[in-house]
Coordinates of C-alpha atoms in Angstrom, one line a residue:
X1 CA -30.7 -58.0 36.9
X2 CA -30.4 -59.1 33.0
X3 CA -32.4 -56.4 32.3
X4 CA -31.1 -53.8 34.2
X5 CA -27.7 -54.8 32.8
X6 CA -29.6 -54.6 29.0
X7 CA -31.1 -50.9 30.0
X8 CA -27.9 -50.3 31.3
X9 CA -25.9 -50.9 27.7
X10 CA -28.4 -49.0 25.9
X11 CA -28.6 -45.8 28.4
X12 CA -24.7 -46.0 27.5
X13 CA -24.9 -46.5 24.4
X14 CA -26.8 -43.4 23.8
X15 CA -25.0 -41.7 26.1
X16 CA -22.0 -42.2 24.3
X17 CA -23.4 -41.1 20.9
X18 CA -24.8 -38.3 22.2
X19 CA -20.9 -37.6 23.1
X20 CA -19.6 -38.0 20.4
X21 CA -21.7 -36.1 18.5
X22 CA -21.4 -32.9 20.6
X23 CA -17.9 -33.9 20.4
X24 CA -17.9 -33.3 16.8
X25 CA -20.2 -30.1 16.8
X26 CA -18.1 -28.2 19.1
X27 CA -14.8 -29.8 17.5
X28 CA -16.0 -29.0 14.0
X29 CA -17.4 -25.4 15.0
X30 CA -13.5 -25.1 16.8
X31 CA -11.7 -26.0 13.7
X32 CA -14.2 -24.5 11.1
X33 CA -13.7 -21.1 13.5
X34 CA -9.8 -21.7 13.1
X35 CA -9.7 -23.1 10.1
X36 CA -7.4 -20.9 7.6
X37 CA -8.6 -19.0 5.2
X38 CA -7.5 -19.0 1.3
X39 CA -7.5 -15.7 -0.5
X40 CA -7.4 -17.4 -3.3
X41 CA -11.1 -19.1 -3.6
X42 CA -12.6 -15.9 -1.8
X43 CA -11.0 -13.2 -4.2
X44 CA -9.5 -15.4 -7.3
X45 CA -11.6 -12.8 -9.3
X46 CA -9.6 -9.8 -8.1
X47 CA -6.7 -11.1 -9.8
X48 CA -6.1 -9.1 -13.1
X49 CA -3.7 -8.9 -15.8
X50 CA -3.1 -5.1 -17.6
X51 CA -1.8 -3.7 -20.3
X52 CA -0.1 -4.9 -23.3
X53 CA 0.8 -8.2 -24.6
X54 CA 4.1 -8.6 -24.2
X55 CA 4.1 -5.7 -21.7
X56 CA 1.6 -6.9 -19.5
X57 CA 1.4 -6.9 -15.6
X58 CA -0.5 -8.5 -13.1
X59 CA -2.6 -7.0 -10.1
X60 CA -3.7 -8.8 -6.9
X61 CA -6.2 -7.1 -4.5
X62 CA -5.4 -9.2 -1.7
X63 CA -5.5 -6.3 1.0
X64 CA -9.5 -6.4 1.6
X65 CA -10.1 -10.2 2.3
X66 CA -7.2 -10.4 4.4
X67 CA -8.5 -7.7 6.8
X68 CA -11.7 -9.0 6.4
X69 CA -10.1 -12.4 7.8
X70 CA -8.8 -11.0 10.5
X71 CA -11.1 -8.5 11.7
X72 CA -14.1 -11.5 11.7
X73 CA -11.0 -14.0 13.3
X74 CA -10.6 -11.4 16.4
X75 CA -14.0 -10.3 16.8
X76 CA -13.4 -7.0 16.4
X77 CA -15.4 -3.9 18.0
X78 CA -17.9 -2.4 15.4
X79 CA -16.1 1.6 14.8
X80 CA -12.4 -0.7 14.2
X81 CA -14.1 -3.3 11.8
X82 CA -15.7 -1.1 9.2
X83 CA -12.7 1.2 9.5
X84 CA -10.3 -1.2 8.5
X85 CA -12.4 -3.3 5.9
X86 CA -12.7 0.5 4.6
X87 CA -9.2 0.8 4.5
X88 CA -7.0 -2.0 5.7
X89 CA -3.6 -0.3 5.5
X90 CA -4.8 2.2 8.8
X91 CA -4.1 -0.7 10.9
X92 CA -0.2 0.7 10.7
X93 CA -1.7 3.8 12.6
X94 CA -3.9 2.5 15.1
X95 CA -2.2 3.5 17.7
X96 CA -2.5 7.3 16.9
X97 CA -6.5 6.7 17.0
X98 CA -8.3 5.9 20.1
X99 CA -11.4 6.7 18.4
X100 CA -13.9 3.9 19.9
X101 CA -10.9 2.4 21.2
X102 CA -11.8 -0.5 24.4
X103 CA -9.2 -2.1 26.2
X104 CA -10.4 -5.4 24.4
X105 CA -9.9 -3.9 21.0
X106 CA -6.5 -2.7 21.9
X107 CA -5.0 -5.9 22.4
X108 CA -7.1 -7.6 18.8
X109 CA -5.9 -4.8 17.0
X110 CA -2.6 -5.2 18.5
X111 CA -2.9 -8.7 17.0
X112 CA -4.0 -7.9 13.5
X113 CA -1.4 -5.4 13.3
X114 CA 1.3 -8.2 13.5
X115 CA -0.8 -10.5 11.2
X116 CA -1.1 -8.3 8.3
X117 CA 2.7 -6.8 8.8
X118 CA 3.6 -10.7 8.1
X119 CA 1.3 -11.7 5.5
X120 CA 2.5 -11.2 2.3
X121 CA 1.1 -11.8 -1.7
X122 CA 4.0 -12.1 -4.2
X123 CA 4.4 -13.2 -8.2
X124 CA 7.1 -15.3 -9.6
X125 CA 6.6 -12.0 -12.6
X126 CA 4.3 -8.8 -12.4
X127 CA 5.6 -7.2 -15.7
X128 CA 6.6 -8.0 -19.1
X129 CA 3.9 -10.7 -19.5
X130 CA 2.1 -12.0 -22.3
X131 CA -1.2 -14.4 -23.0
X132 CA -0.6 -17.6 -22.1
X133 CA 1.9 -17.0 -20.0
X134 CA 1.4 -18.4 -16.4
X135 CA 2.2 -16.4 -13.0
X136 CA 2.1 -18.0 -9.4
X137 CA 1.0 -16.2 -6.7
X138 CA 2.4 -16.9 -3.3
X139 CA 1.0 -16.2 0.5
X140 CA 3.4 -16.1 3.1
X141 CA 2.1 -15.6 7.1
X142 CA 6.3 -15.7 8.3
X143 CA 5.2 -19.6 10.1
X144 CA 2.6 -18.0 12.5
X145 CA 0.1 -20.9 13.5
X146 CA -2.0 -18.0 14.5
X147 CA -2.6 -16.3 11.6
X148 CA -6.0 -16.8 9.6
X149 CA -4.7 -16.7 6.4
X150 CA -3.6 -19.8 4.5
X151 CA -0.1 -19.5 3.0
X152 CA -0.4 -21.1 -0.4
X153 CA 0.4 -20.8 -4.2
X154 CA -2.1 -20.6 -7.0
X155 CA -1.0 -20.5 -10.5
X156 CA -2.7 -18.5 -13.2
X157 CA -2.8 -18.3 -16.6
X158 CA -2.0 -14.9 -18.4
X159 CA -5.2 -14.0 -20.6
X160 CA -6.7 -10.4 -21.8
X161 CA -4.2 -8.0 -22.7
X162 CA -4.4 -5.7 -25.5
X163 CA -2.8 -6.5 -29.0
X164 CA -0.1 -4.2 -29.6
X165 CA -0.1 -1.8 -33.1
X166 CA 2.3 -1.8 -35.3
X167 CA 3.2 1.5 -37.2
X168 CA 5.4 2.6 -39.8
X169 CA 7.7 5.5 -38.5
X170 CA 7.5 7.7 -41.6
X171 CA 3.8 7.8 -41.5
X172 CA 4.0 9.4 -38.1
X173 CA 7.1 11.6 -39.7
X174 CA 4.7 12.6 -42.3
X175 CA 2.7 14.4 -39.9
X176 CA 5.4 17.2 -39.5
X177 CA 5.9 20.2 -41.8
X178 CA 9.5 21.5 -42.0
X179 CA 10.3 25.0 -43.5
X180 CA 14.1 26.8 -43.3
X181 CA 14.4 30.5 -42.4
X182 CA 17.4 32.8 -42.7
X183 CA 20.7 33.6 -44.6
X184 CA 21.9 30.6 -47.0
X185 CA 25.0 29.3 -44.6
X186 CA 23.6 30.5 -41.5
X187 CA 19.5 28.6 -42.3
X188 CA 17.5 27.7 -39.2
X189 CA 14.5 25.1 -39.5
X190 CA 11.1 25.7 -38.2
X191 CA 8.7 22.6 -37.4
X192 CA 5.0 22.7 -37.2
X193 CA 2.6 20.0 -36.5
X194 CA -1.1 19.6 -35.9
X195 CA -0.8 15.6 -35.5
X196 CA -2.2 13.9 -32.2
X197 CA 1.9 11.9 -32.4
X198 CA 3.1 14.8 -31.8
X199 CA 1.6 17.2 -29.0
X200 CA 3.8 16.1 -26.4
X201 CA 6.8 15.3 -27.9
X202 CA 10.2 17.3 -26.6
X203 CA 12.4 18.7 -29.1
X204 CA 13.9 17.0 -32.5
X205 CA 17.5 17.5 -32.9
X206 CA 18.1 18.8 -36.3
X207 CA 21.6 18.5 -37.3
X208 CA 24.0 21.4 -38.1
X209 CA 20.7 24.0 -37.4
X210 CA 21.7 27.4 -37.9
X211 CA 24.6 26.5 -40.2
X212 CA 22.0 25.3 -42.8
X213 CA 22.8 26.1 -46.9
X214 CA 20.3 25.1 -49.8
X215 CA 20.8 22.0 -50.5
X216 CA 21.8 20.5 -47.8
X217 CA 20.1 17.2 -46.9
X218 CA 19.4 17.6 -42.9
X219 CA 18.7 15.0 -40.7
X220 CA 15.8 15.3 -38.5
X221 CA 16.1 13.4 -35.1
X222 CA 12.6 12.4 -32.9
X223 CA 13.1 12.2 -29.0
X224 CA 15.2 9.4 -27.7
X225 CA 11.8 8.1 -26.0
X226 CA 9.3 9.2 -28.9
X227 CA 8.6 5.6 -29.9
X228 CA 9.0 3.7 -26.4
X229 CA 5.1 3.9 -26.6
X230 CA 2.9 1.1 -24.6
X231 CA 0.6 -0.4 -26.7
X232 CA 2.5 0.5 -30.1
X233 CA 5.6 -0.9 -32.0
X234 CA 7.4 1.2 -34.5
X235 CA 8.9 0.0 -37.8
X236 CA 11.5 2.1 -39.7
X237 CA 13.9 4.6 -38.7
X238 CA 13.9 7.5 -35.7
X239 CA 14.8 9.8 -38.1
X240 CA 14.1 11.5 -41.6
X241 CA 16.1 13.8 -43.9
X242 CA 14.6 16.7 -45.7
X243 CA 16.3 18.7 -48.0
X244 CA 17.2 22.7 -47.4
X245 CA 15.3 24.9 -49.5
X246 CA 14.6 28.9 -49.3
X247 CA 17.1 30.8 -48.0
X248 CA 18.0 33.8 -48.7
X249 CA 21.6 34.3 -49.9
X250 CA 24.2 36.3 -47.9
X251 CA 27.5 36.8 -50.0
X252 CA 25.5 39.3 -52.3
X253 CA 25.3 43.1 -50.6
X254 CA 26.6 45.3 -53.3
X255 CA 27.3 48.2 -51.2
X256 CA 30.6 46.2 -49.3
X257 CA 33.0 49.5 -50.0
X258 CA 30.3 51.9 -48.5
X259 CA 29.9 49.6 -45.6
X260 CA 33.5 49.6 -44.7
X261 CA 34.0 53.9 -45.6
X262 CA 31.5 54.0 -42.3
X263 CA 33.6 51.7 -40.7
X264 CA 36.5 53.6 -41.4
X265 CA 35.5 57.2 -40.4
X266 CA 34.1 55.5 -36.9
X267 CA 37.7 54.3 -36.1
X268 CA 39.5 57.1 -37.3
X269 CA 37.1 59.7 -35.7
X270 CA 38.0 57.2 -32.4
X271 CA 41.7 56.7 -33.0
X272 CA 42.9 59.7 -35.2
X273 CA 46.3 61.2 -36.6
X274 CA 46.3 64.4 -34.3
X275 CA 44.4 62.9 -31.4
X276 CA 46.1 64.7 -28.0
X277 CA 46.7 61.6 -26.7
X278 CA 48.8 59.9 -29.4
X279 CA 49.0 59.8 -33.5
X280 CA 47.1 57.0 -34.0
X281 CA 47.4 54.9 -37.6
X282 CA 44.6 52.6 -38.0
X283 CA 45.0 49.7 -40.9
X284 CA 41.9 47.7 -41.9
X285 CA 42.2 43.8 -41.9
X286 CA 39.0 41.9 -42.1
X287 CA 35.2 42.5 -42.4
X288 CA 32.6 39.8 -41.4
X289 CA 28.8 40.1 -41.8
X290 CA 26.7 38.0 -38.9
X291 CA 23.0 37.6 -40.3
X292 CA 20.4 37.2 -37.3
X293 CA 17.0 37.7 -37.0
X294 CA 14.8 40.0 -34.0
X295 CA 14.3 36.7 -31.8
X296 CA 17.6 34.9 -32.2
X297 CA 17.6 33.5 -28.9
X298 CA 16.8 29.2 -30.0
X299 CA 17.9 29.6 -33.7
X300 CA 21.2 28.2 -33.9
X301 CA 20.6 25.2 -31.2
X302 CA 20.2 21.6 -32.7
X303 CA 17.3 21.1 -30.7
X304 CA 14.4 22.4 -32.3
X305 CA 10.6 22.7 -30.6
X306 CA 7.6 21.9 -32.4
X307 CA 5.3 25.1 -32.8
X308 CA 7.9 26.4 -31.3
X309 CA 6.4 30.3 -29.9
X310 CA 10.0 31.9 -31.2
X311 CA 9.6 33.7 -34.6
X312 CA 12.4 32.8 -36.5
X313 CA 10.6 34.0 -39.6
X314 CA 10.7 38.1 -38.3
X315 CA 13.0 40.7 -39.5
X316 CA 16.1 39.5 -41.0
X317 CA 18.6 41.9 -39.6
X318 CA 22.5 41.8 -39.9
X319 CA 26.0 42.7 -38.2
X320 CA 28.9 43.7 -39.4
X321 CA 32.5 43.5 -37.7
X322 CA 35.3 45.2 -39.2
X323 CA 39.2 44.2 -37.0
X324 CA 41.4 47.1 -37.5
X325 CA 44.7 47.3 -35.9
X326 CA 45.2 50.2 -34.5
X327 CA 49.0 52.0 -33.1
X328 CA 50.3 54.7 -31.8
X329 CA 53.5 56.4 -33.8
X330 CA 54.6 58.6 -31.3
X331 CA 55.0 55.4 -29.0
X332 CA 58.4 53.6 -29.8
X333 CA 57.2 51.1 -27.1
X334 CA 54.1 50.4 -28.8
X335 CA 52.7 46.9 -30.6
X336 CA 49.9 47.2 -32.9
X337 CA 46.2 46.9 -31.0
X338 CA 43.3 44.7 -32.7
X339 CA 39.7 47.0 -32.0
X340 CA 36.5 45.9 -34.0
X341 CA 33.8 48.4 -34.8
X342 CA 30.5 47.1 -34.8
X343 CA 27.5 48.0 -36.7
X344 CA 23.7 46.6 -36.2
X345 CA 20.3 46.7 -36.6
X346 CA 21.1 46.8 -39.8
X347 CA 18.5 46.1 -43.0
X348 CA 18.7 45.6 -46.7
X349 CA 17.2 45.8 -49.6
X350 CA 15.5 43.7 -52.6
X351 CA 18.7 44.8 -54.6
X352 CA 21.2 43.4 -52.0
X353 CA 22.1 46.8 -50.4
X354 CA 22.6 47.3 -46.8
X355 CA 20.8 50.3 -45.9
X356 CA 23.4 52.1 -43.8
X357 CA 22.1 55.6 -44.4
X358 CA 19.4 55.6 -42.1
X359 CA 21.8 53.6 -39.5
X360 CA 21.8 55.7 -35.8
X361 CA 25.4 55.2 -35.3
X362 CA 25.2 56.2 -31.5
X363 CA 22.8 53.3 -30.7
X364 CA 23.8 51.2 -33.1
X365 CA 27.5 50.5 -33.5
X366 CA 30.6 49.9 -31.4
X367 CA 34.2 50.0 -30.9
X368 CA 36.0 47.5 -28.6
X369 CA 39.5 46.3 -28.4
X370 CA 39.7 42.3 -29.6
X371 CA 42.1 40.3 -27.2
X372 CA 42.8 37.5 -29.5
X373 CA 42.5 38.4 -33.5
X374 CA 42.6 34.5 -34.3
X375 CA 40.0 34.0 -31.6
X376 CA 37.8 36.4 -32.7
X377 CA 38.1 35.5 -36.4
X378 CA 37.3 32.1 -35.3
X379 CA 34.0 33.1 -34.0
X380 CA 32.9 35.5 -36.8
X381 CA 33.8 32.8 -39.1
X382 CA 31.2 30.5 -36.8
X383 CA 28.6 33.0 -36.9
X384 CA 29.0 34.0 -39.9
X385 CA 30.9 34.6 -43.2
X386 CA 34.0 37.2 -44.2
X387 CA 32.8 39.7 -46.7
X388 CA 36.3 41.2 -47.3

């Protein structure tokens, strides 16, 4: 009887360990099998820091090993599980494919859906970093005990960016060439550039352009965003002044009396003595001369394009506008009319001549009543300058 009793305690004895230890094997293959998984100590390596020192950002591919987690958690169907380790963000479409689709993989994907619409990977800062700065990355699963991925927070330190360059501005500036075309008073400026700095940079503002006299010391504005460049710091000033050089001058036509004899006959042969309709009496007041050139269109705007296509550098042509007022004596009721005839297309010489003798006057010239003589003196004055 002892020694059934002493077989007994051993059979049980054995028996027992052998419990506990499939105890622990199927425990330990339960919790490893549900155990949560870190993206940090699987993909710590996808975590990268970009860009610039002081401008720096920070990229976390966190995407592939949380599908991975939760494709391998559910024991997903084959076609599903390289699909969306291929591309994890098709599990918000899943539904519109039911490619491969079994009733089992239904409800898993259903399941990973919600998973990966809760699990989330933020940083306390993803720009403006520099080395040595630190950024923590957070998980958050929204509390669900279900969810195979460990909420946690890892902190990193900041490492690898670029150094930024430091440059003077007027070494870039240097890389312009600035020229002036047109009438003194009424210069434009024309900027060229071959330099790498400049082959997409918008327009420079170039004060008082096409109001431009020798002499005058311009100021030449870059872009408002020209030096917000990544990877570079600027030193100096966003602007330079060059000083105006070459134009021609305008206040110097000889021939002002001939100009304004073809003025005259044009308005009298318009408005004469013994017209039938009235007896007209036509008074001169005021000539103005309005230099432009055959492409006009962008030369008198502040904003000037680098190798700009506009030639500002053609033919250098000129207008004149002569006010008359014009009334009618047989008309006691009458007031005085303002008309201005207008010549163009016209051309002058090395001597300072304009060449009015080979001027079409049936293309080239005009007669028009002026509403408002200040107004119109105003903008003659604008454009240009008052000859007589």
């Amino acid at each position: 009887m002892d020694a059934l009793k002493q077989v007994s305690k051993k059979t049980w004895t054995r028996v027992g360990i052998v419990a506990v230890i499939l105890i622990l094997i199927f425990g330990g293959a339960y919790f490893w099998n549900h155990r949560k998984i870190s993206v940090f100590s699987h993909n710590a390596s996808n975590v990268r820091f970009t860009g610039y020192n002081g401008s720096g950002n920070v990229t976390f591919d966190s995407a592939d090993i949380i599908m991975k987690t939760m494709v391998k958690r559910v024991k997903l169907g084959d076609y599903w599980a390289n699909k969306l380790t291929a591309r994890p963000d098709d599990i918000e479409n899943w539904q519109d494919d039911e490619t491969g689709l079994s009733s089992g993989d239904s409800e898993k994907l259903a399941k990973i859906s919600q998973w990966y619409k809760e699990t989330s990977v933020t940083a306390s800062k993803s720009g403006d970093l520099s080395n040595g700065d630190t950024v923590t990355l957070k998980v958050d699963t929204s509390n669900d005990k279900s969810n195979p991925i460990k909420p946690e927070s890892k902190t990193f330190k900041v490492k690898g960016l670029d150094k930024i360059k430091t440059i003077a501005t007027s070494s870039v500036f240097k890389e312009l060439k600035v020229s002036f075309t047109g009438f003194n008073g009424r210069g434009q400026t024309v900027i060229k550039s071959q330099g790498a700095d400049w082959k997409d940079a918008n327009d420079l503002t170039v004060t008082n352009n096409g109001h431009l006299s020798n002499g005058d010391k311009v100021k030449i504005q870059a872009p408002v965003d020209f030096f917000n460049n990544d990877g570079k710091t600027y030193t100096g000033k966003h602007y330079f002044t060059v000083k105006v050089h070459g134009l021609k001058p305008l206040t110097k036509f000889k021939n002002v009396k001939a100009v304004q004899k073809l003025s005259d006959a044009l308005i009298d042969k318009e408005y004469s003595a013994d017209d039938e309709f009235g007896n007209y009496a036509n008074s001169f007041k005021a000539m103005y001369l309005i230099p432009y050139t055959d492409n006009d269109d962008n030369g008198f705007e502040e904003d000037v394009t680098i190798n700009s296509d506009a030639d500002l550098s053609g033919t250098q042509l000129l207008e004149v506008d002569t006010l008359y007022t014009v009334i009618d004596k047989d008309d006691e009721d009458a007031k005085p009319e303002i008309y201005n005839v207008r010549l163009t297309e016209l051309k002058y010489d090395s001597k300072g001549n304009i060449n009015i003798s080979k001027l079409d006057t049936d293309d080239n010239s005009s007669i028009e009543p002026v509403g408002s003589f200040k107004t119109t003196e105003h903008n003659f004055k604008t454009d240009g300058i008052q000859i007589k």
